[in-house]
Short mmCIF file of C-alpha atoms in Angstrom, two decimals:
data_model
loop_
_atom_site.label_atom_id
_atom_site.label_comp_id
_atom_site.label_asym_id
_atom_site.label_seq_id
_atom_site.Cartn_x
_atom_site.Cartn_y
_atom_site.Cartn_z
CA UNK A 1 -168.83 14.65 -73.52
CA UNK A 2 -166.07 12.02 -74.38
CA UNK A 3 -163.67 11.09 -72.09
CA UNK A 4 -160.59 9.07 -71.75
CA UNK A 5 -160.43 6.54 -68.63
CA UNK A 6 -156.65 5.16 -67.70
CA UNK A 7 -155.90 3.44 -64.72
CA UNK A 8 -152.86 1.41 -63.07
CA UNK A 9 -152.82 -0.47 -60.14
CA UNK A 10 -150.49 -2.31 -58.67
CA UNK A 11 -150.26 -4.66 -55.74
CA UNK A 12 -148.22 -7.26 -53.85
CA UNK A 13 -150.01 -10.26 -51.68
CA UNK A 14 -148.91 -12.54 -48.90
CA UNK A 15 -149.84 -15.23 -51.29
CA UNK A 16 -151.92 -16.12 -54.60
CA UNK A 17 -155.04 -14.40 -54.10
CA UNK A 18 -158.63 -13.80 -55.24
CA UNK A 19 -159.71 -10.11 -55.67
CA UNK A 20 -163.57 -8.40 -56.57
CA UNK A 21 -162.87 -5.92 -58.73
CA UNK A 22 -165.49 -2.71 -59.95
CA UNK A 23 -163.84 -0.38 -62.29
CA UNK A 24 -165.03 -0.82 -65.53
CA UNK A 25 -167.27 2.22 -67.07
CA UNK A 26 -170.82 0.42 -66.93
CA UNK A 27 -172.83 -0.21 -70.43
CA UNK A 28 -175.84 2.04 -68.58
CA UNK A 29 -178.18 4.50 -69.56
CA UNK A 30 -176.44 8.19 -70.69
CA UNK A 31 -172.94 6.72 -71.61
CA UNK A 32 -171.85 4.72 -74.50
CA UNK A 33 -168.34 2.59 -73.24
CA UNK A 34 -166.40 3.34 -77.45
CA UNK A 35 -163.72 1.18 -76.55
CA UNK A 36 -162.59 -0.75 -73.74
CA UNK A 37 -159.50 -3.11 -72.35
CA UNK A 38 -158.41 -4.26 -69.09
CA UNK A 39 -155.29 -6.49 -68.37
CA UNK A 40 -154.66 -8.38 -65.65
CA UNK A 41 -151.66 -10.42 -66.71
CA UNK A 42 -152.38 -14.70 -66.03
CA UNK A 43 -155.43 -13.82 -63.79
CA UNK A 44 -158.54 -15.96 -64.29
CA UNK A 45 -161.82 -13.69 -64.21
CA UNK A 46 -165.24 -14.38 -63.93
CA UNK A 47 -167.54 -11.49 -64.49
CA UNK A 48 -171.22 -11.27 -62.73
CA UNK A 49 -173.48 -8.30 -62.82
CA UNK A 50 -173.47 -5.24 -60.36
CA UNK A 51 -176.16 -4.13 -58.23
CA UNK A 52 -179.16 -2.69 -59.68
CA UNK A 53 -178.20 -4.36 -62.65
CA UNK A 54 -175.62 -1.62 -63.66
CA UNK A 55 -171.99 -2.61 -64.79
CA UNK A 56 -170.25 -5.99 -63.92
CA UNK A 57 -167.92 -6.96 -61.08
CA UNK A 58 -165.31 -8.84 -61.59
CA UNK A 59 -163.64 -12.05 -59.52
CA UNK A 60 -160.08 -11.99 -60.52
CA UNK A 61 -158.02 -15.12 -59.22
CA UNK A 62 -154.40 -13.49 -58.92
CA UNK A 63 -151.89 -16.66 -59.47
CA UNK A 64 -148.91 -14.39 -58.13
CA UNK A 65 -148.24 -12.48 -55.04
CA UNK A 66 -147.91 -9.36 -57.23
CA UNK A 67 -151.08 -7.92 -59.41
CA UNK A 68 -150.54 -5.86 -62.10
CA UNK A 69 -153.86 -4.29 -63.89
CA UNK A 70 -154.46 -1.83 -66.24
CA UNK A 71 -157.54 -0.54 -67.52
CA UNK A 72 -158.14 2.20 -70.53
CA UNK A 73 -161.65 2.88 -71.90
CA UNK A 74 -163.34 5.75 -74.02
CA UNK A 75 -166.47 6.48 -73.09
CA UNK A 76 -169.47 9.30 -74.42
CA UNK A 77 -171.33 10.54 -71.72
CA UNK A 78 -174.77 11.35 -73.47
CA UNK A 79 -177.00 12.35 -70.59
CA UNK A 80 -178.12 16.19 -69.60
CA UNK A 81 -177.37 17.35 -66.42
CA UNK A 82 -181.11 17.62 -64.64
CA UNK A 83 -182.96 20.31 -63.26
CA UNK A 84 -183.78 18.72 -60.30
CA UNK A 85 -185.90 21.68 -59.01
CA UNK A 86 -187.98 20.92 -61.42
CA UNK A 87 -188.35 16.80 -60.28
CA UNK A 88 -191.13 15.77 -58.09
CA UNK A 89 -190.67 13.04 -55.44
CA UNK A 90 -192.84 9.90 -56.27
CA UNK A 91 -195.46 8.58 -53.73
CA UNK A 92 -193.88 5.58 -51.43
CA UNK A 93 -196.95 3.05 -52.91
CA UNK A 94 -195.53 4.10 -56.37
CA UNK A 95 -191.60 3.27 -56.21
CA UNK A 96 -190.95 0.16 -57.82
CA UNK A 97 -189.53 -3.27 -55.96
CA UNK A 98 -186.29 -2.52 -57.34
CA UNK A 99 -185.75 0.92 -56.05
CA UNK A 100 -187.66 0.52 -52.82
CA UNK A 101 -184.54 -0.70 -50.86
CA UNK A 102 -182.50 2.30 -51.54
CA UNK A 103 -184.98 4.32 -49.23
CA UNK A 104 -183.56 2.04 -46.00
CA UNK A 105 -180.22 2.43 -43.74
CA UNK A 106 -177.59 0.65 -44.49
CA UNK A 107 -174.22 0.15 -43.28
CA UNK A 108 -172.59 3.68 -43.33
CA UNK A 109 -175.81 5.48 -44.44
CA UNK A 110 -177.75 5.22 -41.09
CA UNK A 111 -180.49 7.46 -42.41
CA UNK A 112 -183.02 6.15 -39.67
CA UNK A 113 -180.81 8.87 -37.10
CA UNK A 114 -181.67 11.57 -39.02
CA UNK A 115 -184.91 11.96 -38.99
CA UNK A 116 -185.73 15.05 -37.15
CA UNK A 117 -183.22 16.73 -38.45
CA UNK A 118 -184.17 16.57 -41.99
CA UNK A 119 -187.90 17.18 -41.14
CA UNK A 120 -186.98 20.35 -39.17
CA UNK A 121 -183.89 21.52 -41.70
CA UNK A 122 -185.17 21.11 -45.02
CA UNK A 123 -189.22 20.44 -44.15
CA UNK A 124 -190.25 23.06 -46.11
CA UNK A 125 -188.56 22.10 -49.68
CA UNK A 126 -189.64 19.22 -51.93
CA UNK A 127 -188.99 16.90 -54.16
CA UNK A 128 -185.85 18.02 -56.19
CA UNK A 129 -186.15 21.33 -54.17
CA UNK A 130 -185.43 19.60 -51.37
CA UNK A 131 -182.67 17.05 -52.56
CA UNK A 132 -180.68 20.37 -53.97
CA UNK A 133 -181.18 22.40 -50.25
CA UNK A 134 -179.73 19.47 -49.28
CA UNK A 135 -176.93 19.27 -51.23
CA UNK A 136 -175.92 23.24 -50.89
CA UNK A 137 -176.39 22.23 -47.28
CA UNK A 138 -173.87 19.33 -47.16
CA UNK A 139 -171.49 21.92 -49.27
CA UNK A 140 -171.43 24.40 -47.25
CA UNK A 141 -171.26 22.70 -44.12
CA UNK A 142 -168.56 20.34 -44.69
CA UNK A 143 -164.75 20.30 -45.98
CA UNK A 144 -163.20 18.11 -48.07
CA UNK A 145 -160.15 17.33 -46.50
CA UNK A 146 -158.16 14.52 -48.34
CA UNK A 147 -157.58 11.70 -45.41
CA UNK A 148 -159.61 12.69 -43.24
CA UNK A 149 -161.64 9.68 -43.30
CA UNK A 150 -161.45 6.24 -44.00
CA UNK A 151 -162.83 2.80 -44.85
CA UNK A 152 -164.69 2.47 -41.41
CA UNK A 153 -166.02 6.31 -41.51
CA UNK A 154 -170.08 6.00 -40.83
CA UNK A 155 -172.28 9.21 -41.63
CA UNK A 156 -172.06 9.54 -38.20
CA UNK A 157 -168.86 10.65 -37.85
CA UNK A 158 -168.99 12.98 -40.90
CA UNK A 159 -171.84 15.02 -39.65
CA UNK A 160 -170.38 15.62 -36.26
CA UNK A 161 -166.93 16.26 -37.89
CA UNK A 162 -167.94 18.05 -40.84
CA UNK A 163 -165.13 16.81 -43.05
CA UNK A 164 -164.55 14.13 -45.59
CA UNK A 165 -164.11 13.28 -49.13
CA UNK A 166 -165.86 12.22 -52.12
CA UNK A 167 -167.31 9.37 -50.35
CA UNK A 168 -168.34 10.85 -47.28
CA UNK A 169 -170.07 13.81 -49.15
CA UNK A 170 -172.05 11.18 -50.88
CA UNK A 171 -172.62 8.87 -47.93
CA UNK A 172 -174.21 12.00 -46.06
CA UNK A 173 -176.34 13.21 -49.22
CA UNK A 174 -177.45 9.60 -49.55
CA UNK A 175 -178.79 9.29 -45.97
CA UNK A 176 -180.53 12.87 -45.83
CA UNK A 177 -182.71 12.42 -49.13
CA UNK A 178 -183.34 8.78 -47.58
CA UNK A 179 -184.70 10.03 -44.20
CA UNK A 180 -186.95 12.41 -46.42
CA UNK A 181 -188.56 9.30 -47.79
CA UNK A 182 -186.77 9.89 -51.38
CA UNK A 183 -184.58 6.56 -52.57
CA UNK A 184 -180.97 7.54 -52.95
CA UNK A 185 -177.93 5.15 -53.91
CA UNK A 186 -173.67 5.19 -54.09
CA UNK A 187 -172.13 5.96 -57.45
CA UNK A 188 -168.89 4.86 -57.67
CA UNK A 189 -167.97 7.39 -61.30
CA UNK A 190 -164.99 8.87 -63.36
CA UNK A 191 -165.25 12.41 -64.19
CA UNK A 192 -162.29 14.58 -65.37
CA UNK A 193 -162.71 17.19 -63.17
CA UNK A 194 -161.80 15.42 -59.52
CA UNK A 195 -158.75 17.21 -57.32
CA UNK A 196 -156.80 15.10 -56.83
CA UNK A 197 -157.45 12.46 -59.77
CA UNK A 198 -158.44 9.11 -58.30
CA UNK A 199 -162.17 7.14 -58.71
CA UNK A 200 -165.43 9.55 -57.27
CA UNK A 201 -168.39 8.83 -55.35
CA UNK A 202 -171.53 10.40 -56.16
CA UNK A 203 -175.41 10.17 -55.45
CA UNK A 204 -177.99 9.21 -57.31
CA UNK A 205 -182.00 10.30 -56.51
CA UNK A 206 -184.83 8.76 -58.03
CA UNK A 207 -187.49 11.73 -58.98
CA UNK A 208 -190.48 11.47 -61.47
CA UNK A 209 -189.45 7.76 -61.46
CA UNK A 210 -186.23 8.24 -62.98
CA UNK A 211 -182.15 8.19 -61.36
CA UNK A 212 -180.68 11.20 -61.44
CA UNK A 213 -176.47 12.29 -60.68
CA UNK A 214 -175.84 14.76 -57.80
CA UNK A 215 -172.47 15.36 -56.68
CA UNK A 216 -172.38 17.30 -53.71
CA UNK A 217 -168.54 17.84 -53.52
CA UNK A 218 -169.16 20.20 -56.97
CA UNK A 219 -166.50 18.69 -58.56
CA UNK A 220 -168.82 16.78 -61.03
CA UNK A 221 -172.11 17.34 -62.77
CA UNK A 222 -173.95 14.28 -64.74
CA UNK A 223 -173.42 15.39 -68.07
CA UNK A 224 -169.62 14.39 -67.48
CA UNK A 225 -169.40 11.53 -65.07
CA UNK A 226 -168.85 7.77 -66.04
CA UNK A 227 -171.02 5.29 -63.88
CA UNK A 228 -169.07 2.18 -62.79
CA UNK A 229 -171.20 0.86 -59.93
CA UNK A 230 -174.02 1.57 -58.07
CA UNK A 231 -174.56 0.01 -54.12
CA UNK A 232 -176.40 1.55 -50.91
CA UNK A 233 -172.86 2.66 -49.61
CA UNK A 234 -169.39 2.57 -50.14
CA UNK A 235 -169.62 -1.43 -48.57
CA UNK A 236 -171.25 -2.33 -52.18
CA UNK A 237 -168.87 -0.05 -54.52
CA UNK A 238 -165.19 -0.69 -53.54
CA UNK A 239 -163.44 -0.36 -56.39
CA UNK A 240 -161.06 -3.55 -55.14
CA UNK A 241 -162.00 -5.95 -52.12
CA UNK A 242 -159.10 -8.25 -51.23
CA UNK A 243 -159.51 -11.95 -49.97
CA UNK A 244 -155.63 -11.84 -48.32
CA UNK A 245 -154.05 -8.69 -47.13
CA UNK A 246 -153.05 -6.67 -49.70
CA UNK A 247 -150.32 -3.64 -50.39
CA UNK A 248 -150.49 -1.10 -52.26
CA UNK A 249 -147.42 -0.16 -54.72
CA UNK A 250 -148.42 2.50 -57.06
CA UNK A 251 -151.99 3.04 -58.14
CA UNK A 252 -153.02 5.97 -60.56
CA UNK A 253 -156.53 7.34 -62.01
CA UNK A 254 -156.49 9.52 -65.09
CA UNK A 255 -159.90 10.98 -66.54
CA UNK A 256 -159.42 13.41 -69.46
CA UNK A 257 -161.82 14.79 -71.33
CA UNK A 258 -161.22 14.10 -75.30
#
């Protein structure tokens, strides 16, 4: 699939300000970034590499109170949507260094609390068997609810409230495949099919030592989502982290397929 990536953001600062920036479509494995340009006016970037080695971040030293970006990209999305069923879980001695710390906790992803439930829930599935009960589970138990969460909102808090968005659904899928003892990571993604239009947050599994997309909001399916970043939780993925307070004026996210 080929899709068409446009976004606008625009914000004003206290002062001159320094801001980390991840929303650029990632040169990764099943996509193929056609064309690419971002603008940022007089701002001085540095680039470094994201997480896992997948798409760059970017330091963006704003010389004006007011930031004005703008980003369009055309990408081909090239990879099949899995059959996870299908997808064994790899032995603990066999995950590589790399992928290892993506079975842990981390910040909003306290899979260590979760334990006995997953064991007792979803004991009797495995490998991708048991990532997709999961993911029906997390579907039909929750409801996406547009602000109902935000920045500070922990797994926690979504399971006992059993609403969210695109990141919680993807913060809770992440810690249940990690207290099975499968490594799961944050996708921060573009995919034309998100209600309302705005960057999506996805998980990733790693069966018969491989990644694979699961998105368990439905609203997305790998064969037509654009990685941009990849983190143990919403802490590593922001799309912008400010150094200075910063507010928002407009921002917009349009994803169409081509």
């Amino acid at each position: 699939m080929r899709i068409q990536i446009d976004v606008t953001m625009n914000y004003r600062f206290l002062q001159p300000n320094t801001v980390f920036l991840a929303l650029e479509a990632a040169h990764t494995d099943g996509q193929t970034v056609l064309e690419d340009r971002l603008s940022l006016g007089p701002a001085q970037l540095t680039r470094i590499t994201g997480d896992a080695g997948v798409g760059e971040r970017i330091w963006a030293r704003v010389p004006d109170t007011e930031m004005h970006l703008t980003y369009r990209a055309l990408v081909d999305v090239t990879r099949p949507d899995p059959a996870l069923e299908s997808l064994n879980a790899m032995p603990l001695h066999a995950i590589p260094g790399a992928v290892a710390p993506y079975l842990r906790p981390s910040r909003y992803c306290q899979s260590d609390k979760f334990l006995m439930f997953v064991d007792k829930r979803f004991g009797d599935f495995s490998g991708g068997q048991k990532v997709l009960a999961m993911r029906d589970w997390i579907t039909d138990e929750l409801s996406y609810v547009s602000g109902s969460s935000g920045v500070d909102t922990d797994v926690l808090e979504t399971f006992a409230g059993r609403q969210g968005v695109c990141r919680d659904y993807a913060h809770l899928l992440c810690t249940l495949v990690r207290a099975a003892q499968i490594p799961a990571r944050f996708v921060a993604a573009y995919s034309p099919h998100i209600d309302p239009p705005d960057f999506h947050a996805v998980a990733e599994v790693w069966l018969d030592d491989a990644w694979h997309l699961v998105d368990a909001t439905g609203m997305a399916s790998a064969d037509d989502m654009a990685i941009i970043a990849v983190g143990r939780d919403a802490y590593d993925t922001a799309f912008m982290e400010s150094q200075s307070p910063a507010e928002l004026l407009t921002q917009t996210v349009q994803v169409t397929q081509v």
